[in-house]
Short mmCIF file of C-alpha atoms in Angstrom, two decimals:
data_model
loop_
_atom_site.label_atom_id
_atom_site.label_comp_id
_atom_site.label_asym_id
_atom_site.label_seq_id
_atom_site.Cartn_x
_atom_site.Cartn_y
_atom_site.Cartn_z
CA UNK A 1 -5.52 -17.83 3.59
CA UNK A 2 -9.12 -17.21 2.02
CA UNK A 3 -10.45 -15.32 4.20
CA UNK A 4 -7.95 -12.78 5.04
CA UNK A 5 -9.80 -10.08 2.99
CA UNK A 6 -13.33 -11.72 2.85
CA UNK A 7 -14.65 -11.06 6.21
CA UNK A 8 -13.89 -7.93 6.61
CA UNK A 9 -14.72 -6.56 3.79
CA UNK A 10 -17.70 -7.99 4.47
CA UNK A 11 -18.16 -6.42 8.08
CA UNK A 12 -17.17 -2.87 5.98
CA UNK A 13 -19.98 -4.17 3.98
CA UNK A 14 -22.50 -4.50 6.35
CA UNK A 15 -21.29 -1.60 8.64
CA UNK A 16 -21.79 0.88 6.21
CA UNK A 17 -25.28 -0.51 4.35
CA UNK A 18 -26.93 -0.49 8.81
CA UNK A 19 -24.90 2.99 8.76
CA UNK A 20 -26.80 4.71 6.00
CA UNK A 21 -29.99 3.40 7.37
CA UNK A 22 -29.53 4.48 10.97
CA UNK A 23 -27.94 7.56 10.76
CA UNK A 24 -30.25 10.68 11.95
CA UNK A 25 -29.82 12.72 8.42
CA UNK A 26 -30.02 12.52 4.78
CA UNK A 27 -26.88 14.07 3.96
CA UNK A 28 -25.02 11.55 6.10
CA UNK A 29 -26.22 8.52 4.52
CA UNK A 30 -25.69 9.65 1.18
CA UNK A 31 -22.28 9.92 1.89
CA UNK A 32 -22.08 6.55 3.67
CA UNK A 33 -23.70 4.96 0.72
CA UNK A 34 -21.11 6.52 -1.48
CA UNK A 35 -18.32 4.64 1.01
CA UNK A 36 -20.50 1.50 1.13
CA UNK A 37 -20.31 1.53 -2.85
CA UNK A 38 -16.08 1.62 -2.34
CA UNK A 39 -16.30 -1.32 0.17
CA UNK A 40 -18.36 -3.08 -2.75
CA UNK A 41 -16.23 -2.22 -5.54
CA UNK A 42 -12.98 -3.70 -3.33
CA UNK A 43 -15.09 -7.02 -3.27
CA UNK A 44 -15.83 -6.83 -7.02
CA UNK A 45 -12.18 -6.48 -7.36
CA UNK A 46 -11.19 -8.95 -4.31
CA UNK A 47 -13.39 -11.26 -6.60
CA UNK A 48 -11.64 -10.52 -9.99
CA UNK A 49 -14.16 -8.42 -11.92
CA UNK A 50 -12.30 -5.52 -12.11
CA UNK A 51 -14.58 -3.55 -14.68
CA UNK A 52 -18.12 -4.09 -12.48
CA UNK A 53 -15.59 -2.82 -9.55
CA UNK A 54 -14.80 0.35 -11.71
CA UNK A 55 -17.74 1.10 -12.98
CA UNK A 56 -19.09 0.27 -9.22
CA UNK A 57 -16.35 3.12 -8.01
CA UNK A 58 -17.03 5.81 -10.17
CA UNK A 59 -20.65 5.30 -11.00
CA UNK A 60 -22.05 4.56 -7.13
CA UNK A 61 -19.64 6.54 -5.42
CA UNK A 62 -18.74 9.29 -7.68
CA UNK A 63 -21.92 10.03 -10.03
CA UNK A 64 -25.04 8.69 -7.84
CA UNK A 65 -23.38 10.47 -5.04
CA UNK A 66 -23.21 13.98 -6.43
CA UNK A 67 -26.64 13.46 -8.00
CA UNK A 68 -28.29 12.64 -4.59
CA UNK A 69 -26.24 15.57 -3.18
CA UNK A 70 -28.14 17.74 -5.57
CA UNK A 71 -31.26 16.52 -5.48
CA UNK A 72 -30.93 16.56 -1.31
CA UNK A 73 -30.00 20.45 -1.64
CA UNK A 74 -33.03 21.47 -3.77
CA UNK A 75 -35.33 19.61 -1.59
CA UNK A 76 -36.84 21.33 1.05
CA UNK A 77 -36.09 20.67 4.42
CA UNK A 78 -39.57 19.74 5.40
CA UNK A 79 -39.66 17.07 2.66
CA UNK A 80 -35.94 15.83 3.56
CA UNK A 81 -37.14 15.26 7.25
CA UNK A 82 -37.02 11.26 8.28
CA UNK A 83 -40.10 9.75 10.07
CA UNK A 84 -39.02 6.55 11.16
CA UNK A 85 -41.95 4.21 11.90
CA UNK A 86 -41.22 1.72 14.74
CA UNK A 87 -40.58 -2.15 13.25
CA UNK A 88 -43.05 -3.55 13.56
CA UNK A 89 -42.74 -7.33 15.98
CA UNK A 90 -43.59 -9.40 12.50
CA UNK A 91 -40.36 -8.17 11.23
CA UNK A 92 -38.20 -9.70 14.06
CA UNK A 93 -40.10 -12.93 13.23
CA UNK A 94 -40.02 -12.80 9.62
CA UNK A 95 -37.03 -11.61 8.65
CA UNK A 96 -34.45 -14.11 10.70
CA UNK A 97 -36.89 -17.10 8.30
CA UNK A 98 -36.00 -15.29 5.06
CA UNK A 99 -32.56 -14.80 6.02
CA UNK A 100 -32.04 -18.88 6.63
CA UNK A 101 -34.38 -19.58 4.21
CA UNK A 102 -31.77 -18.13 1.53
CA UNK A 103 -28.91 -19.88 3.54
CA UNK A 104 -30.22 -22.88 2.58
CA UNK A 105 -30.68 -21.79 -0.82
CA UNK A 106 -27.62 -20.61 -1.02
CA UNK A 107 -26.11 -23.96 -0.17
CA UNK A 108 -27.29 -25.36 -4.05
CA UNK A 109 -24.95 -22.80 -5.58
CA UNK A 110 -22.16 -23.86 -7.19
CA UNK A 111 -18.77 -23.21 -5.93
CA UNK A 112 -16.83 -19.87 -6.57
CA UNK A 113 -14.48 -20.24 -9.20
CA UNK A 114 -15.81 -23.89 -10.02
CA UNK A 115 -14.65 -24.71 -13.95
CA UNK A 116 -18.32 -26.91 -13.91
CA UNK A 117 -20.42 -24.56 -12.82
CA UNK A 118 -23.37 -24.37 -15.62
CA UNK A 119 -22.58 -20.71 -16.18
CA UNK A 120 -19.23 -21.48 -17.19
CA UNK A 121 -19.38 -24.52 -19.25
CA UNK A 122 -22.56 -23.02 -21.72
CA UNK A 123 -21.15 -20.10 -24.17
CA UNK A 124 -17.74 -18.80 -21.48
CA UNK A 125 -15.14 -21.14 -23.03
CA UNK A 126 -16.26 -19.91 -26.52
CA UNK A 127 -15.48 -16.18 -25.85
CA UNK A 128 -12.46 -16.87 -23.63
CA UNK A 129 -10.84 -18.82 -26.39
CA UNK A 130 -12.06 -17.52 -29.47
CA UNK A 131 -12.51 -13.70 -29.00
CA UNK A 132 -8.83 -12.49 -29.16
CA UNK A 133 -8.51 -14.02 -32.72
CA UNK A 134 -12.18 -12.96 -33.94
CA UNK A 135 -12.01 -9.25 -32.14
CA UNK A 136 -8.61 -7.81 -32.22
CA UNK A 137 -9.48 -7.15 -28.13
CA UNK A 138 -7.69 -8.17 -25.40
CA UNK A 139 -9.91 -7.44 -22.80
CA UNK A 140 -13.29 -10.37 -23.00
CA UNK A 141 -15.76 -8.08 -21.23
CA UNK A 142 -15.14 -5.30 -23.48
CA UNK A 143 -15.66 -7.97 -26.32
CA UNK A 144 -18.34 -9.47 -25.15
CA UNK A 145 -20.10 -6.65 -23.92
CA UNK A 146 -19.37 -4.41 -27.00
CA UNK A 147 -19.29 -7.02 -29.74
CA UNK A 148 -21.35 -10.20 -28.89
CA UNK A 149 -23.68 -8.43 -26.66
CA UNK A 150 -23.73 -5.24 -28.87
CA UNK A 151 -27.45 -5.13 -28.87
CA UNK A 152 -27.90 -5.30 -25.29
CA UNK A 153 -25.63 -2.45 -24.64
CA UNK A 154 -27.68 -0.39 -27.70
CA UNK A 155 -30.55 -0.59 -25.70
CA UNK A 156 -28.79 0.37 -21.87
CA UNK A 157 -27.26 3.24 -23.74
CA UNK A 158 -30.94 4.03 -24.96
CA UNK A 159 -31.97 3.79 -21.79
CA UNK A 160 -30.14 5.94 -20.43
CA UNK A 161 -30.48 8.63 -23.08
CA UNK A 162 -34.49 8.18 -22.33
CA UNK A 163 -33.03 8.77 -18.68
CA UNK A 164 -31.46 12.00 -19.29
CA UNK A 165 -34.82 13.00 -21.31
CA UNK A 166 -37.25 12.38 -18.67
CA UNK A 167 -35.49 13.81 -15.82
CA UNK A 168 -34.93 16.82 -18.69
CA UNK A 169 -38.83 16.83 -18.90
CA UNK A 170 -40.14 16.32 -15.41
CA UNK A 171 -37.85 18.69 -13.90
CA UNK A 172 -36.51 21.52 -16.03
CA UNK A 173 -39.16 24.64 -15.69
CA UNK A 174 -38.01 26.94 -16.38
CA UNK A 175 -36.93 26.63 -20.52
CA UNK A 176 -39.41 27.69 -22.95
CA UNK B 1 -28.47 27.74 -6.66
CA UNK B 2 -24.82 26.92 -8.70
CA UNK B 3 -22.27 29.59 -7.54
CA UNK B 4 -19.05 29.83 -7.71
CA UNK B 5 -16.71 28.50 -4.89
CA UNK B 6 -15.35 31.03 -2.73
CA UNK B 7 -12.34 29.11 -1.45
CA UNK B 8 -9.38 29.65 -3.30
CA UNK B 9 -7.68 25.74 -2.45
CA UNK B 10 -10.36 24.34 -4.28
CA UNK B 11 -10.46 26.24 -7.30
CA UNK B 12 -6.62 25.66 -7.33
CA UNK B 13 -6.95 22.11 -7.14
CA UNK B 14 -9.89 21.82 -9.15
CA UNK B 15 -8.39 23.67 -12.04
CA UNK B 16 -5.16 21.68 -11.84
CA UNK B 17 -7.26 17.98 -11.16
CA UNK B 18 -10.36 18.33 -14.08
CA UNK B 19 -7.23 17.90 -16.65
CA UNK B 20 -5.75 14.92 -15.18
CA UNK B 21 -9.64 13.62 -14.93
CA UNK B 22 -10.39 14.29 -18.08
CA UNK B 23 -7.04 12.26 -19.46
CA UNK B 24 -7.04 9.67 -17.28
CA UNK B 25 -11.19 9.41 -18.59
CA UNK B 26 -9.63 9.01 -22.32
CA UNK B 27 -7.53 6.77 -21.34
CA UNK B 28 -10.04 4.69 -19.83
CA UNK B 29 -11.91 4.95 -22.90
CA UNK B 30 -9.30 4.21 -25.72
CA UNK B 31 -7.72 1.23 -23.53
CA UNK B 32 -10.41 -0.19 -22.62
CA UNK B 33 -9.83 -2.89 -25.19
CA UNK B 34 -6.72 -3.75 -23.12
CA UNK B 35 -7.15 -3.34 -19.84
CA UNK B 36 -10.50 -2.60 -17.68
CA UNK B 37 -12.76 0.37 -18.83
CA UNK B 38 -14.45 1.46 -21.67
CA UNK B 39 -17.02 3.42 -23.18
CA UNK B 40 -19.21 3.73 -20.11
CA UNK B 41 -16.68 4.63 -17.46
CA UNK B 42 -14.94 7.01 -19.78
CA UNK B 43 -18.00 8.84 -20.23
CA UNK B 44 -18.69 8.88 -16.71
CA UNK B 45 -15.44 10.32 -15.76
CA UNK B 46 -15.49 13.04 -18.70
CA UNK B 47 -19.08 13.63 -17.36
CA UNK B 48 -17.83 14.47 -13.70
CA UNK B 49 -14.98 16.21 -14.84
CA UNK B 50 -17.26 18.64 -16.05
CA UNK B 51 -19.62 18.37 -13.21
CA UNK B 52 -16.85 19.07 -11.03
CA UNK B 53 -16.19 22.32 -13.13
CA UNK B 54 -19.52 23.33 -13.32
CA UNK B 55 -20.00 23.00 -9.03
CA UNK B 56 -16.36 24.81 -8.64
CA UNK B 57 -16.89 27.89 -10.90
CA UNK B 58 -20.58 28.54 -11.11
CA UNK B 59 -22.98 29.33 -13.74
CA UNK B 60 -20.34 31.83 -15.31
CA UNK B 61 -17.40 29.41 -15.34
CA UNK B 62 -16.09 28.06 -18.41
CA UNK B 63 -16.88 24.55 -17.59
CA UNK B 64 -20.65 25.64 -17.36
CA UNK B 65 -20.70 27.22 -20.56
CA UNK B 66 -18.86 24.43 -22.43
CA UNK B 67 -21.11 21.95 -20.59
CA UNK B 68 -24.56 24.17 -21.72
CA UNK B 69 -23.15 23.92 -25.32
CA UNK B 70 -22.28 20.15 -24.71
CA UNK B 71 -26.24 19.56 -23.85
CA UNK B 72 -27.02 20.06 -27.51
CA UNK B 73 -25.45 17.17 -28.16
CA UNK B 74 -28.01 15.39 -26.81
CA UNK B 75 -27.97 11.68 -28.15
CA UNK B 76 -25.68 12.34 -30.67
CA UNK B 77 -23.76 9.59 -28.53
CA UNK B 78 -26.75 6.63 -29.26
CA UNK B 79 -26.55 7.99 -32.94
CA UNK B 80 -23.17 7.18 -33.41
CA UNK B 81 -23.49 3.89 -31.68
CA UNK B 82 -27.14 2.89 -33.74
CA UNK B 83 -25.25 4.47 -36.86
CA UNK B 84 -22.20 2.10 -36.54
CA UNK B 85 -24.68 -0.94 -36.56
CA UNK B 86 -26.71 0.87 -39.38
CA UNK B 87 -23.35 1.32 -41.96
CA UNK B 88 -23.02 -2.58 -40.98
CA UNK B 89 -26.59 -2.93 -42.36
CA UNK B 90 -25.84 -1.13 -45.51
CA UNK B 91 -23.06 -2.06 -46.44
CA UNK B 92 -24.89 -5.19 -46.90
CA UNK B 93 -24.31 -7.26 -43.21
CA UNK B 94 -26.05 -8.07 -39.97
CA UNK B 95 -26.64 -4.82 -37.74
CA UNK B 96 -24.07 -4.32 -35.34
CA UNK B 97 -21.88 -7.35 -36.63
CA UNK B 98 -18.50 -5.24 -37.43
CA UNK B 99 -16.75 -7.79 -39.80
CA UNK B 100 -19.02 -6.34 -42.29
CA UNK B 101 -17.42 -2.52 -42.23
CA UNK B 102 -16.10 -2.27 -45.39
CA UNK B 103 -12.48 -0.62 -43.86
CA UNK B 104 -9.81 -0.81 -46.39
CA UNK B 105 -6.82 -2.37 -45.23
CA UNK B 106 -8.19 -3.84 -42.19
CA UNK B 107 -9.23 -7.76 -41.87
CA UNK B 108 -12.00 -9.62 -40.38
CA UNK B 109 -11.12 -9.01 -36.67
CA UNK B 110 -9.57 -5.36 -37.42
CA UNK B 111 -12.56 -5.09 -38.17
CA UNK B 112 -14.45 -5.98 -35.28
CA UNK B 113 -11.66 -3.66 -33.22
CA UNK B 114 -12.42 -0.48 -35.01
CA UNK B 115 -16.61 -1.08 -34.46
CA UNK B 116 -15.90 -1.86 -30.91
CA UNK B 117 -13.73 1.34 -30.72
CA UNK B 118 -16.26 3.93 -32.77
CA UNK B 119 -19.34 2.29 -30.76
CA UNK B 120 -17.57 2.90 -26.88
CA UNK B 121 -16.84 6.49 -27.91
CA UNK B 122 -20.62 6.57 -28.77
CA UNK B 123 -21.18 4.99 -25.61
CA UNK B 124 -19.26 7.54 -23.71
CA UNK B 125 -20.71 10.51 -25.44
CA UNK B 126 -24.06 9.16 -24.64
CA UNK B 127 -23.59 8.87 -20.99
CA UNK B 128 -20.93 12.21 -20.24
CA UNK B 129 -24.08 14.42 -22.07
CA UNK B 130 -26.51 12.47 -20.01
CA UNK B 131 -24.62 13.08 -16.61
CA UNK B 132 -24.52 16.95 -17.58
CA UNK B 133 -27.65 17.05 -18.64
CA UNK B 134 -29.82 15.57 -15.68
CA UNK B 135 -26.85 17.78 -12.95
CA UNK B 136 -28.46 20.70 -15.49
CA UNK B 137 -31.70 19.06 -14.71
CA UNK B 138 -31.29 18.39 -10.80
CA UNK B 139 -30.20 22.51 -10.53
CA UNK B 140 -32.56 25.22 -11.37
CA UNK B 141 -30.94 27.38 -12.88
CA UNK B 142 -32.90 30.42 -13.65
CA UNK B 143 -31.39 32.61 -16.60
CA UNK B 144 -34.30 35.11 -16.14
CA UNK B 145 -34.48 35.05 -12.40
CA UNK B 146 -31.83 37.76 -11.66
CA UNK B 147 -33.34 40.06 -14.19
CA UNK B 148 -36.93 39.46 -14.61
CA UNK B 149 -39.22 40.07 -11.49
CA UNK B 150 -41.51 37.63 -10.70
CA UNK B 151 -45.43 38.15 -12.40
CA UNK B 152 -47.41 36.24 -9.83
#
């Protein structure tokens, strides 16, 4: 059956992204976020991309998690305080209108899994077919990502060298 | 603010798990041309592996001091993945198209799997220094402030 894993790992979903926003402290919710990001990796998987659900698992839950740890334990705890403001009665209104407003949006998508789908039909059946014999690589993401997209993933590694830098920069006071 | 962990289970299981990380990380890496992975989760995990060293054992522990020598590798990682695409370019091809690597014994797609290979390890060198480098970053960690009393 198809939805034996789909809804609730969707309620998971949804549990913990209203838990990390609720709960009374910052520590808490970084740690909730870090289980939300395990619930989201199982759907990545659930769904079939396995590498965007381990990257997913050890990025959001492992590396984001210990980095907000770190940041939360230099902070002071004035500045970690939370001041919620009360919603405000627009919001009730406003939001429910977005929310079907996508719904019906979201009923132009094509199917999951659909072979016609225009993502699939435009340069997919090239790499699936072709990039064993042109690569060497059994994995396509790898491939693609590494090979066909190589200057794409020049520039995110770039970026996140310039990431390292700046956080280097604006933070780090007390080198010479 | 880094110091050392005082209970003894976790430095147990923290000396006897950063290993297995670390493997498990190069495994990631060097299969992930068969199975899912690759250059940026390797790197991650070899980045935590350290991270987790460098939280267990402090500012004295090995982990720290291999990570503080690490740091000077600073995008070394991006120059081995630019420099991959740049030996393409000189050896007279397209940059970053790998059939061009002049590797003896190796055909067209051979080809293509060594330049996928060198560029992930770039990849994951990039992003393991990163991760140490902005925990580094994130922690003040004040060589002089045990010895040196404060001027103002």
């Amino acid at each position: 059956m198809i939805f034996s894993f789909e809804i609730p790992l969707l309620i998971l979903l949804l549990l913990t992204a209203a838990g990390a926003i609720i709960v009374k402290d910052l520590i808490s919710a970084v740690l909730i976020l870090g289980s939300y990001s395990f619930v989201l990796a199982l759907v990545w998987a659930w769904l079939g991309a396995v590498d965007v659900a381990f990257v997913e698992a050890v990025v959001g839950a492992g590396l984001a998690t210990v980095f907000f740890l770190l940041t939360l334990f230099n902070a002071s705890p004035k500045d970690t305080e939370i001041r919620r403001q009360p919603v405000p009665f627009i919001a009730f209104l406003g939001l429910p209108m977005l929310g079907l407003l996508l719904l019906f949006a979201a009923e132009d998508l094509p199917e999951f899994s659909d072979p016609k789908s225009p993502a699939s039909v435009h340069v997919s059946p090239e790499y699936l077919e072709q990039s064993y014999q042109k690569t060497d690589t059994e994995n396509v993401v790898t491939s693609v990502l590494m090979d066909y997209r190589g200057f794409d993933t020049l520039i995110e590694t770039a970026v996140i060298f310039t990431a390292g830098i700046a956080c280097a920069l604006l933070l780090r006071r007390d080198s010479k | 603010m880094i110091n050392p962990h005082d209970s003894v289970i976790v430095r147990t299981m923290s000396r006897m798990l950063i290993p297995l990380i670390q493997l498990f990380a190069l495994y990631v890496l060097f299969f992930g041309q068969y199975g899912p992975g690759g250059g940026f989760v390797g790197g991650v995990m070899l980045g935590t592996s350290l991270i987790l060293g460098i939280l267990v054992y402090g500012r004295d522990g090995v982990p720290c001091r291999a990570a503080r020598k690490l740091m000077h590798g600073d995008g070394v990682g991006l120059i081995i993945f630019a420099g991959v695409g740049g030996i393409c370019l000189v050896m007279g091809g397209q940059f970053l198209n790998y059939s061009s690597l002049e590797i003896p014994l190796a055909d067209d797609a051979r080809r293509r799997y060594l330049g996928i290979l060198m560029t992930q390890i770039g990849v994951a060198v990039d992003i393991a220094v990163t991760a140490i480098s902005i925990v580094f970053s994130l922690s003040p960690i004040n060589d002089t402030e045990d010895t040196e009393p404060s001027r103002d």
